[in-house]
Short mmCIF file of C-alpha atoms in Angstrom, two decimals:
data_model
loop_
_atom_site.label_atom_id
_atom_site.label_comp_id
_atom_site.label_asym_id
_atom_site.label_seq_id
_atom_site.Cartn_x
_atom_site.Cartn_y
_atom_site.Cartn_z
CA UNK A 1 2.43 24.48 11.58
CA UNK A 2 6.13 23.94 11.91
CA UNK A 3 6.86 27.57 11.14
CA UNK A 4 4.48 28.60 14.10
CA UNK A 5 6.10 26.36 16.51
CA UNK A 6 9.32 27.52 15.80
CA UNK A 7 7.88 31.40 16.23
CA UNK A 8 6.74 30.34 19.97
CA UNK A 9 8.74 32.56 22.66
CA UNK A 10 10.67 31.02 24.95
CA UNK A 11 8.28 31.75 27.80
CA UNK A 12 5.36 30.04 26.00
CA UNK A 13 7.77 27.05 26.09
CA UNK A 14 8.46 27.15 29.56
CA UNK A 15 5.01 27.39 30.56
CA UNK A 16 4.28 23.90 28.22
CA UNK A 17 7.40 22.30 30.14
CA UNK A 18 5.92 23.06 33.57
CA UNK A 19 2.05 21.66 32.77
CA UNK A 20 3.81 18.69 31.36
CA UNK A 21 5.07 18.23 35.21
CA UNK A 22 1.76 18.57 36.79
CA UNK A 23 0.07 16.63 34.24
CA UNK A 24 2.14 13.73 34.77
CA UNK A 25 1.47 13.59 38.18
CA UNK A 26 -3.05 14.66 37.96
CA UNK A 27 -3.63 11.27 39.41
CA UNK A 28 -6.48 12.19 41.92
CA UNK A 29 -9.52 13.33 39.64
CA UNK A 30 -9.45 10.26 37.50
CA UNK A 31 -9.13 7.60 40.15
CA UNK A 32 -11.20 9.11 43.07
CA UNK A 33 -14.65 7.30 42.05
CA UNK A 34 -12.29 3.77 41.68
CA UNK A 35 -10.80 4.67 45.02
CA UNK A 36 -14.35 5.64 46.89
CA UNK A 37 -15.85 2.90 45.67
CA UNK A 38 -13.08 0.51 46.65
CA UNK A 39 -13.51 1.99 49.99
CA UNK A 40 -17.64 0.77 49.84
CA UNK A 41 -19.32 3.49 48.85
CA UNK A 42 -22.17 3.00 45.84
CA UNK A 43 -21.33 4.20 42.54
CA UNK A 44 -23.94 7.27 42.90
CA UNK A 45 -22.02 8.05 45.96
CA UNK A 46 -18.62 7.78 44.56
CA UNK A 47 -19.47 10.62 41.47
CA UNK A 48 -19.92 12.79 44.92
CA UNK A 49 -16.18 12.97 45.17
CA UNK A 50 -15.91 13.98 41.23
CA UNK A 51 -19.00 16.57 41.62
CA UNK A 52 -16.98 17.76 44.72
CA UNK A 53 -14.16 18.85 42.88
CA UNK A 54 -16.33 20.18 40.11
CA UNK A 55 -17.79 22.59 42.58
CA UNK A 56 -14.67 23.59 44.02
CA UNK A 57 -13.55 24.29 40.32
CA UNK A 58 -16.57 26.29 39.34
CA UNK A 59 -15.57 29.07 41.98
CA UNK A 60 -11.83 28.43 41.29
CA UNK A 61 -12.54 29.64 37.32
CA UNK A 62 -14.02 33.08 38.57
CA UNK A 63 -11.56 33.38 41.22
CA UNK A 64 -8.05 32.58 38.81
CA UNK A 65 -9.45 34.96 36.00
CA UNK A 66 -9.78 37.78 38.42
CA UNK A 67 -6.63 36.83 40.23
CA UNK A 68 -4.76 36.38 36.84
CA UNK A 69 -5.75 39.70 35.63
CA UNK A 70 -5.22 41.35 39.02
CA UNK A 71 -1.91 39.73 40.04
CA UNK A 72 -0.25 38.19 36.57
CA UNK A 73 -0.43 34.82 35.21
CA UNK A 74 2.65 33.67 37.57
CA UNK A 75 1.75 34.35 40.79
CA UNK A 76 -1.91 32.92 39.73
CA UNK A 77 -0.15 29.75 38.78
CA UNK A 78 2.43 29.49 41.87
CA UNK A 79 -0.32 30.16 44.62
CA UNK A 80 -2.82 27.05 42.78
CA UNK A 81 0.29 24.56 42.64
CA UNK A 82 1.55 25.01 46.02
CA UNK A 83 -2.37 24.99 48.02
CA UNK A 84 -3.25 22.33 45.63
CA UNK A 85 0.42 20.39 46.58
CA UNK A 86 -0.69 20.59 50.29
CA UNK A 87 -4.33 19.43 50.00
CA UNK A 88 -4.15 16.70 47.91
CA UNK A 89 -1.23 14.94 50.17
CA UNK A 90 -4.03 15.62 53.07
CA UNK A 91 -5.74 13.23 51.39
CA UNK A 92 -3.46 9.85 52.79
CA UNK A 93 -4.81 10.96 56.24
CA UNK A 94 -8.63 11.77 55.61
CA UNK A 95 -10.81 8.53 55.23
CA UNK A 96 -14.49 9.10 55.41
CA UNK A 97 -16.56 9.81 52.47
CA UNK A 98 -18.06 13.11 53.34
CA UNK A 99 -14.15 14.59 54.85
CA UNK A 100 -13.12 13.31 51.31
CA UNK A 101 -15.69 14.87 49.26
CA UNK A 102 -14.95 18.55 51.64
CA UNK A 103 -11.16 17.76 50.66
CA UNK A 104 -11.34 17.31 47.02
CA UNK A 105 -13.78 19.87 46.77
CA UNK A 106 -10.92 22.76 48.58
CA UNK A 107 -8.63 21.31 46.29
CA UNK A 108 -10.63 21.77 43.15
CA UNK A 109 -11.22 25.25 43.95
CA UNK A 110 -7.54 25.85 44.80
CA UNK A 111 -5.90 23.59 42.15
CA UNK A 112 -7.78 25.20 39.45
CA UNK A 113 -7.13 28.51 39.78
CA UNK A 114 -4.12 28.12 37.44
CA UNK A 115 -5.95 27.20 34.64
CA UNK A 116 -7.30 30.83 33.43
CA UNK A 117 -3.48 32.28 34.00
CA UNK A 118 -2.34 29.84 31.73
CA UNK A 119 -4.78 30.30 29.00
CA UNK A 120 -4.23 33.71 29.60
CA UNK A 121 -0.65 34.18 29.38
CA UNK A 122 -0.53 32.10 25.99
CA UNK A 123 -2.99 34.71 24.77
CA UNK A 124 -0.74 37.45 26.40
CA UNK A 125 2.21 36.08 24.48
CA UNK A 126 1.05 34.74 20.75
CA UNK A 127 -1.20 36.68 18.07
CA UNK A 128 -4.35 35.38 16.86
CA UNK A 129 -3.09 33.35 13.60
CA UNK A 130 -0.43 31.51 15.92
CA UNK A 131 -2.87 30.27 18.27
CA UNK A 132 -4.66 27.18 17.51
CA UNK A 133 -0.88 26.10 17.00
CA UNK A 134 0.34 27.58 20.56
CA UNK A 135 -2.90 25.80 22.53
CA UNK A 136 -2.08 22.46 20.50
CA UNK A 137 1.61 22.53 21.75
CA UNK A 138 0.34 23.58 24.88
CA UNK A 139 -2.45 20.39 25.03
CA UNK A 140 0.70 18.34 23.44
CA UNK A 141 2.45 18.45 26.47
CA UNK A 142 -0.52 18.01 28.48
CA UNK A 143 -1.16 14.27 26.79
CA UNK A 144 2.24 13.27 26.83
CA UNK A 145 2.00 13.71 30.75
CA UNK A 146 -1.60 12.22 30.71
CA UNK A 147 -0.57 9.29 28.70
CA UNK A 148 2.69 8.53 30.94
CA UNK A 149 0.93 9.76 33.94
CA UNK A 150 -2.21 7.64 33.85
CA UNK A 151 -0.13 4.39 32.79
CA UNK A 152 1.40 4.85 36.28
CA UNK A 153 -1.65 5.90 38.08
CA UNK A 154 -3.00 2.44 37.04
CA UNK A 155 -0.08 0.89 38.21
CA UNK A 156 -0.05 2.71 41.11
CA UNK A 157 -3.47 2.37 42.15
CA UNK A 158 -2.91 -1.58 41.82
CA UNK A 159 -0.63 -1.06 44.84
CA UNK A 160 -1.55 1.84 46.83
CA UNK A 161 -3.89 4.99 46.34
CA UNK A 162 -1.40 6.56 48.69
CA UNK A 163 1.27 6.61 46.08
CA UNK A 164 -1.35 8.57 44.03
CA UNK A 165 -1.85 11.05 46.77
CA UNK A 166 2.22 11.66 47.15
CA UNK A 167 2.97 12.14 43.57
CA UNK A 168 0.44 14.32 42.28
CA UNK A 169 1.18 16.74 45.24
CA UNK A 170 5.65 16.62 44.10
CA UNK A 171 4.67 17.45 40.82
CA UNK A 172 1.64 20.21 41.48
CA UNK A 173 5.05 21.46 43.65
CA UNK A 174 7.27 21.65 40.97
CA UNK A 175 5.29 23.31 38.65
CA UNK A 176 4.85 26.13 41.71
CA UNK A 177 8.53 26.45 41.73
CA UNK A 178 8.84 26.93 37.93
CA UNK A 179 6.47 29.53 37.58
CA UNK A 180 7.93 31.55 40.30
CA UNK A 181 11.36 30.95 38.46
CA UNK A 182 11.02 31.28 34.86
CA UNK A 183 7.52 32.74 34.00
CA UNK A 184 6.83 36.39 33.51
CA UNK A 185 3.43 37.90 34.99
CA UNK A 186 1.61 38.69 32.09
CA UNK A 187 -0.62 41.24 31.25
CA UNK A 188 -1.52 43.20 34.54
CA UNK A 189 -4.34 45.98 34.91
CA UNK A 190 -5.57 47.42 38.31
CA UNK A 191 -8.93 47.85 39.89
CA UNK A 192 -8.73 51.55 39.05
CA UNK A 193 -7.82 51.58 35.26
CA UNK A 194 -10.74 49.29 34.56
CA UNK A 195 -13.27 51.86 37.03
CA UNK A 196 -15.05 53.71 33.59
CA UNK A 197 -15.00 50.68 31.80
CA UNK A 198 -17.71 47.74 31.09
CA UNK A 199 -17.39 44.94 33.66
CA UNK A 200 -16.17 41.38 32.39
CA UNK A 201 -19.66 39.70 33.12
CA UNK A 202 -21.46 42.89 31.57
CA UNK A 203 -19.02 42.33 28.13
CA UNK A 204 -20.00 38.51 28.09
CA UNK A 205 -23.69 39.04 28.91
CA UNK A 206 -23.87 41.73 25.88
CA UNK A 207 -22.38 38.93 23.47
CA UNK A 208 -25.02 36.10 22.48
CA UNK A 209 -22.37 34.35 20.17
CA UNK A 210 -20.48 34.01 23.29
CA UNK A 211 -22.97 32.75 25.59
CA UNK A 212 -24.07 30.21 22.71
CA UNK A 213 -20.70 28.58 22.66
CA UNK A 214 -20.50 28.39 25.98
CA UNK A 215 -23.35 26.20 25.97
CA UNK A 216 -22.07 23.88 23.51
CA UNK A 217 -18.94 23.71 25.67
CA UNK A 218 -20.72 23.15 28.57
CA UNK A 219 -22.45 20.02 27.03
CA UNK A 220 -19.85 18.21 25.49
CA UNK A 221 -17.52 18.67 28.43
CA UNK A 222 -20.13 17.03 30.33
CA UNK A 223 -20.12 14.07 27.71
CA UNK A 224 -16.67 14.22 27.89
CA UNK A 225 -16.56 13.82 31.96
CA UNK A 226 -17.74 10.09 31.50
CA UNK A 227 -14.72 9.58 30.83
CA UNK A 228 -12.92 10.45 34.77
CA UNK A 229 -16.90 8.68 36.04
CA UNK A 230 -18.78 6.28 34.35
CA UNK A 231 -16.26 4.41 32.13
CA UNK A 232 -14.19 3.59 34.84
CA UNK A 233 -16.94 1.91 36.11
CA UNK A 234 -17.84 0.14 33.30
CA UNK A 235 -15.02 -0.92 32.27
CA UNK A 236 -14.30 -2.18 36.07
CA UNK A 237 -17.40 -3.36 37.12
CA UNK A 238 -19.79 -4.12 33.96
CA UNK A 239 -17.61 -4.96 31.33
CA UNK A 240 -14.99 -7.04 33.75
CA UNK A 241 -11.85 -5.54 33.21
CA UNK A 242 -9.04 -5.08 35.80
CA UNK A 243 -8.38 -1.32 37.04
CA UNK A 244 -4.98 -1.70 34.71
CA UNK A 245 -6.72 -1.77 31.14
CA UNK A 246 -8.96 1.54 32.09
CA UNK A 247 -5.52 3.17 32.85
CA UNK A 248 -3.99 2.12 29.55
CA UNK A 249 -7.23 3.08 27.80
CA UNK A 250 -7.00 6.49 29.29
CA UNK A 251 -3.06 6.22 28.08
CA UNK A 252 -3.95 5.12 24.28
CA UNK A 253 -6.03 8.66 24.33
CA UNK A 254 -3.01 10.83 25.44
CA UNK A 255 -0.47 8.80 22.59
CA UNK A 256 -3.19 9.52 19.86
CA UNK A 257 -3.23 13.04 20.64
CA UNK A 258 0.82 12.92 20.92
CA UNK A 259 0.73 11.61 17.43
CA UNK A 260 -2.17 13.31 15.74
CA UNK A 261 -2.58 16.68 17.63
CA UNK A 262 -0.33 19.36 15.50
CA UNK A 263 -1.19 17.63 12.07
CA UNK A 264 -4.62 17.41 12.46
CA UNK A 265 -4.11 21.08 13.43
CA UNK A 266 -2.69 21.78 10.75
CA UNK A 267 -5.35 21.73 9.20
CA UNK A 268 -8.41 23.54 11.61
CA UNK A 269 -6.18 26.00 12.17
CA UNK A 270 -6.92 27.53 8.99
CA UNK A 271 -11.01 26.37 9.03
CA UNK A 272 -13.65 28.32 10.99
CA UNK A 273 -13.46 27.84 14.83
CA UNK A 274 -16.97 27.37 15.72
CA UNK A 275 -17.30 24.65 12.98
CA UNK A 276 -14.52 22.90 14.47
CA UNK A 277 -16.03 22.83 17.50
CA UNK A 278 -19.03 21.53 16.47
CA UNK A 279 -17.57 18.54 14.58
CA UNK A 280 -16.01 17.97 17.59
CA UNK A 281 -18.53 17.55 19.79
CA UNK A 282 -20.61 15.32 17.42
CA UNK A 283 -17.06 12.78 17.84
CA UNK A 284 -17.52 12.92 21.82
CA UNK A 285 -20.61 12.28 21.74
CA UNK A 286 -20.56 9.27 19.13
CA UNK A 287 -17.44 7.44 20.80
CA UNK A 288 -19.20 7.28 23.97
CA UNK A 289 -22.14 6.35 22.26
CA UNK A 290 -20.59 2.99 20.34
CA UNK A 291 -20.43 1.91 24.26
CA UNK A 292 -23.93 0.39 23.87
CA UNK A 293 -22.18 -2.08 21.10
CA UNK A 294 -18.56 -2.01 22.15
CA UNK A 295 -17.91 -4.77 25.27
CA UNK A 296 -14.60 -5.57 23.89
CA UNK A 297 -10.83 -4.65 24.34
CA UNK A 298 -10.99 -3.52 20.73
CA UNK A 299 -14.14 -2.24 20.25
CA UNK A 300 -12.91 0.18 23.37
CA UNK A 301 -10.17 0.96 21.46
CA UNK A 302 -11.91 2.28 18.58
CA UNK A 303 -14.36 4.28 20.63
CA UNK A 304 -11.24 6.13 21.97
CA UNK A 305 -10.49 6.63 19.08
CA UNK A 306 -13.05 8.41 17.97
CA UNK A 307 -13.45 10.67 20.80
CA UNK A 308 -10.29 11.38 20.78
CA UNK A 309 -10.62 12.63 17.18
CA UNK A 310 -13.06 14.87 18.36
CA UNK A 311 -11.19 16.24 21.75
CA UNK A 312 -8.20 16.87 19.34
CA UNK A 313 -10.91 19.25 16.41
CA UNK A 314 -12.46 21.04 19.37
CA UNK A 315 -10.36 21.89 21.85
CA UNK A 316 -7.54 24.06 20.02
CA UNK A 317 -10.11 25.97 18.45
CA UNK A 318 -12.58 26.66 21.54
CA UNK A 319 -9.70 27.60 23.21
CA UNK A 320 -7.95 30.41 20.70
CA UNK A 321 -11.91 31.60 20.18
CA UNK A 322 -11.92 32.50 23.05
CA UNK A 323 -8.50 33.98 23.38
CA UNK A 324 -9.52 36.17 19.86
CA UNK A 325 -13.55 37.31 21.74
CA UNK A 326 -11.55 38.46 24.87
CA UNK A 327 -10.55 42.16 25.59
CA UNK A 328 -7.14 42.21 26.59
CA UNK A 329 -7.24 43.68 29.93
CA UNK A 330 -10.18 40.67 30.99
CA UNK A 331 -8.51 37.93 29.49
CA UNK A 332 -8.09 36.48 32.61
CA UNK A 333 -12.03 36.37 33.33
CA UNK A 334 -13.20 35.01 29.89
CA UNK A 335 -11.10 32.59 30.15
CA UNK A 336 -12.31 32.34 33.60
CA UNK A 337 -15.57 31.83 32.02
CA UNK A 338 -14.74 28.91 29.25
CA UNK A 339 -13.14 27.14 32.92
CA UNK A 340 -16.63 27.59 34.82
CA UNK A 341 -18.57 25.77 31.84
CA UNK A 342 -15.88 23.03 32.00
CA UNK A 343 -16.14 22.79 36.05
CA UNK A 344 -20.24 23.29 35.57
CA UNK A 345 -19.69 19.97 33.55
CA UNK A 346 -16.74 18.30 36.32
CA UNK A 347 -20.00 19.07 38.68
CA UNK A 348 -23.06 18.07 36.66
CA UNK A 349 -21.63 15.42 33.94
CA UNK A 350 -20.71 12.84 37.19
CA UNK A 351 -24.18 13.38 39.17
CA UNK A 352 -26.16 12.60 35.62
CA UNK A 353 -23.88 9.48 34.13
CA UNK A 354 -23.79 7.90 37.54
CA UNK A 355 -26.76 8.01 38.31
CA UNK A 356 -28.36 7.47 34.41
CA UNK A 357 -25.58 4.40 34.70
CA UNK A 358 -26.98 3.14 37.74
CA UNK A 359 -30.38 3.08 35.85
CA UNK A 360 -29.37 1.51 32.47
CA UNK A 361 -25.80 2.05 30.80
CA UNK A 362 -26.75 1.89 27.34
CA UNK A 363 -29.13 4.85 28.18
CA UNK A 364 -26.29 6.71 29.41
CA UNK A 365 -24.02 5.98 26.34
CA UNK A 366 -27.36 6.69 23.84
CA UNK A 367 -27.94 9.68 25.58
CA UNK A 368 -24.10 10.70 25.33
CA UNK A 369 -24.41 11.17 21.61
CA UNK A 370 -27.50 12.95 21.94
CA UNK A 371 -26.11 15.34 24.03
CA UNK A 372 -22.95 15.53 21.80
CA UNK A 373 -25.35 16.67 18.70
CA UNK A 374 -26.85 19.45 20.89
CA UNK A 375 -23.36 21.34 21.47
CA UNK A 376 -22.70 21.00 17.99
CA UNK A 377 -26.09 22.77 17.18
CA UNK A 378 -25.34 25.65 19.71
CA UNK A 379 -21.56 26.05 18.70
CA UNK A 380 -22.94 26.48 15.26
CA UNK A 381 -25.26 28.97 15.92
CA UNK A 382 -22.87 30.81 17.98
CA UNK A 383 -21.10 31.46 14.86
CA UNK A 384 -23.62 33.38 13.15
CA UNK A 385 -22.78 36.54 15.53
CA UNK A 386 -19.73 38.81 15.03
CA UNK A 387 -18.17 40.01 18.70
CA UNK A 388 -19.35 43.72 20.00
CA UNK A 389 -17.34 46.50 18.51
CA UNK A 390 -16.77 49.34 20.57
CA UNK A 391 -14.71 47.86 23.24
CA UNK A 392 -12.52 49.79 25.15
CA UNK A 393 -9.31 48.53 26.68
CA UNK A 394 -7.84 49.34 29.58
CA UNK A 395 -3.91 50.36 29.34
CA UNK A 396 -2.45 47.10 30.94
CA UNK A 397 0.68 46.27 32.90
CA UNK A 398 2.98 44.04 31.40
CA UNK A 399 6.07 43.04 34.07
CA UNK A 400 5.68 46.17 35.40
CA UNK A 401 5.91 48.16 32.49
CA UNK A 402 3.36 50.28 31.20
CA UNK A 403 1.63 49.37 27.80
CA UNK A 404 0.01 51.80 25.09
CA UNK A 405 -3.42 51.96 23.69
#
């Protein structure tokens, strides 16, 4: 693992540095159900604003593949942080519930569209055996800005949601003006060079392994979302707890991956990537499921824990499968396509929990590990097909410079 860090280029680095500045600042998604429903709204009402920005991001996954592919990873990631900067400071000066659902749900689509480029241009830059170790250096510096980050959002949001507002939109802006500084485009292909060639959606349709993991991804993700919806409720509202110890929970999960990310990759980097996945969606689903036992401080502690482990098996290894299944000139767009089943979730995993929650919680949190068992039972299955041969590649642009065959 150490040897593959060290091989990381310089731009792969860069790219880590600048997410680490716009994670540290992603205050918005996780505290917009405490904030609506602060402002009276019902908790079923509240997952409106979370399902608003999961629809936004649903498009926004389409739209950044195509754009990343079309355009190059940079300008892709310059033109989300700067719309996204703007929108979410709009948000100090809109107050209603439905002009804040329309406003979070702009600035999913527009906020997200960096997400594919990113994934992208890691692909672009590392080989296949490096990459479980580039997209857990890459989620590294993700965490360490989540676990500072949402520390201070909780802090924040003691004071003043406006302070949440202001310094998620400086940081989505200085992660704008890195990429236009120090990032290079990527792999580029026209319209044209792609014209005799099979269309992105006709290359995923043709590829049941494919479509199989995206349903397990789609399913624990939407476990997974309980965590930006439901808990904060319960741990607010059900459980007792001030909006402070959901922060610091939400902090404990970004140190554990800090601390146990690259050596527990260490490790699944070299075991089969759809069995990862699979082990670690039976984790999500499990933590959240100890929530029908676990009322205390510690016992909440433990059920991070657990998901955490999970997060940390999975998502290196959904991420560089897909990066490996991907043709190279419509990297972009499959990436595109592992966003859309994690914005599907963003959409549908609030709507569900909040409105299972409102019903009974401890159906909610049974039914999380349910669910969790499911995506580990399609992930596995998607491993029992080999990716179509026979794919032809368009010749790409790289920086402006032509690439061979």
């Amino acid at each position: 693992m150490r040897a593959n860090l060290r091989a990381l280029p310089r731009d792969a680095w860069v790219l880590f540095a600048g997410t680490f500045v716009n994670r540290l600042g992603t205050f918005v998604l996780p505290f917009v159900t405490l904030y609506l429903t602060q402002r009276g709204n019902s908790v079923a009402r509240a997952g409106l604003g979370l399902a608003g920005y999961g629809l936004g991001a649903v498009a926004a996954q389409a739209g950044g593949g195509l754009l990343a592919d079309r355009l190059g990873r940079r300008n892709a990631i310059a033109l989300s942080m700067f719309g996204g900067a703007g929108l979410t400071l709009s948000l100090v000066w809109v107050h209603g519930l439905w002009g804040i659902v329309v406003v979070v749900a702009v600035l999913g689509f527009v906020a997200e569209l960096y997400r594919p480029a990113s994934s992208a241009l890691i692909a672009d830059l590392i080989p296949s055996e490096r990459r479980v170790a580039a997209f857990s250096a890459y989620r590294l510096m993700l965490n360490i800005g989540w676990a500072v980050g949402l520390a201070l959002g909780g802090i924040l949001a003691a004071h003043s949601f406006t302070l949440l507002f202001v310094g998620d939109a400086v940081t989505s802006g200085a992660f704008g003006v890195i990429a236009l500084l120090a990032l290079p485009h990527g792999t580029r292909t026209a319209k044209h060079e792609e014209r005799n060639l099979a269309t992105a959606r006709s290359s995923m349709l043709a590829d049941r392994g494919f479509l199989f993991f995206l349903a397990a991804v789609f399913v624990t993700a939407a476990v997974y979302m309980q965590n930006a919806s439901t808990l904060a409720i319960h741990v607010r509202d059900t459980l007792g707890y001030p909006i402070t110890t959901y922060g610091y929970l939400q902090a404990m999960n970004g140190v554990l991956v800090v601390l146990f990310e690259l050596p527990i990759s260490s490790w699944t980097q070299h075991r089969n990537r759809t069995h990862m996945v699979a082990l670690g969606g039976l984790f999500v689903g499990l933590g959240f499921a100890t929530l029908v036992v676990f009322h205390s401080v510690p016992g909440l502690m433990v059920m991070i824990v657990i998901w955490t482990f999970g997060e940390i098996v999975e998502s290196p290894s959904t991420s560089a499968f897909v990066a490996d299944r991907a043709p190279e000139h419509q990297r972009g767009r499959y990436q595109g396509a592992l966003g859309m089943m994690y914005a599907g979730a963003a959409v549908m995993g609030p709507i569900i929990g909040t409105n299972a929650y409102g019903v009974s919680p401890n159906a909610l949190w049974g039914g999380c590990g349910a669910v969790g068992l499911v995506g580990a039972l399609c992930a596995l299955r998607a491993g029992r097909y080999l990716a179509p041969s026979g794919r032809s590649r368009a010749i790409p642009t790289v920086d402006g410079q032509r690439g061979s065959e």
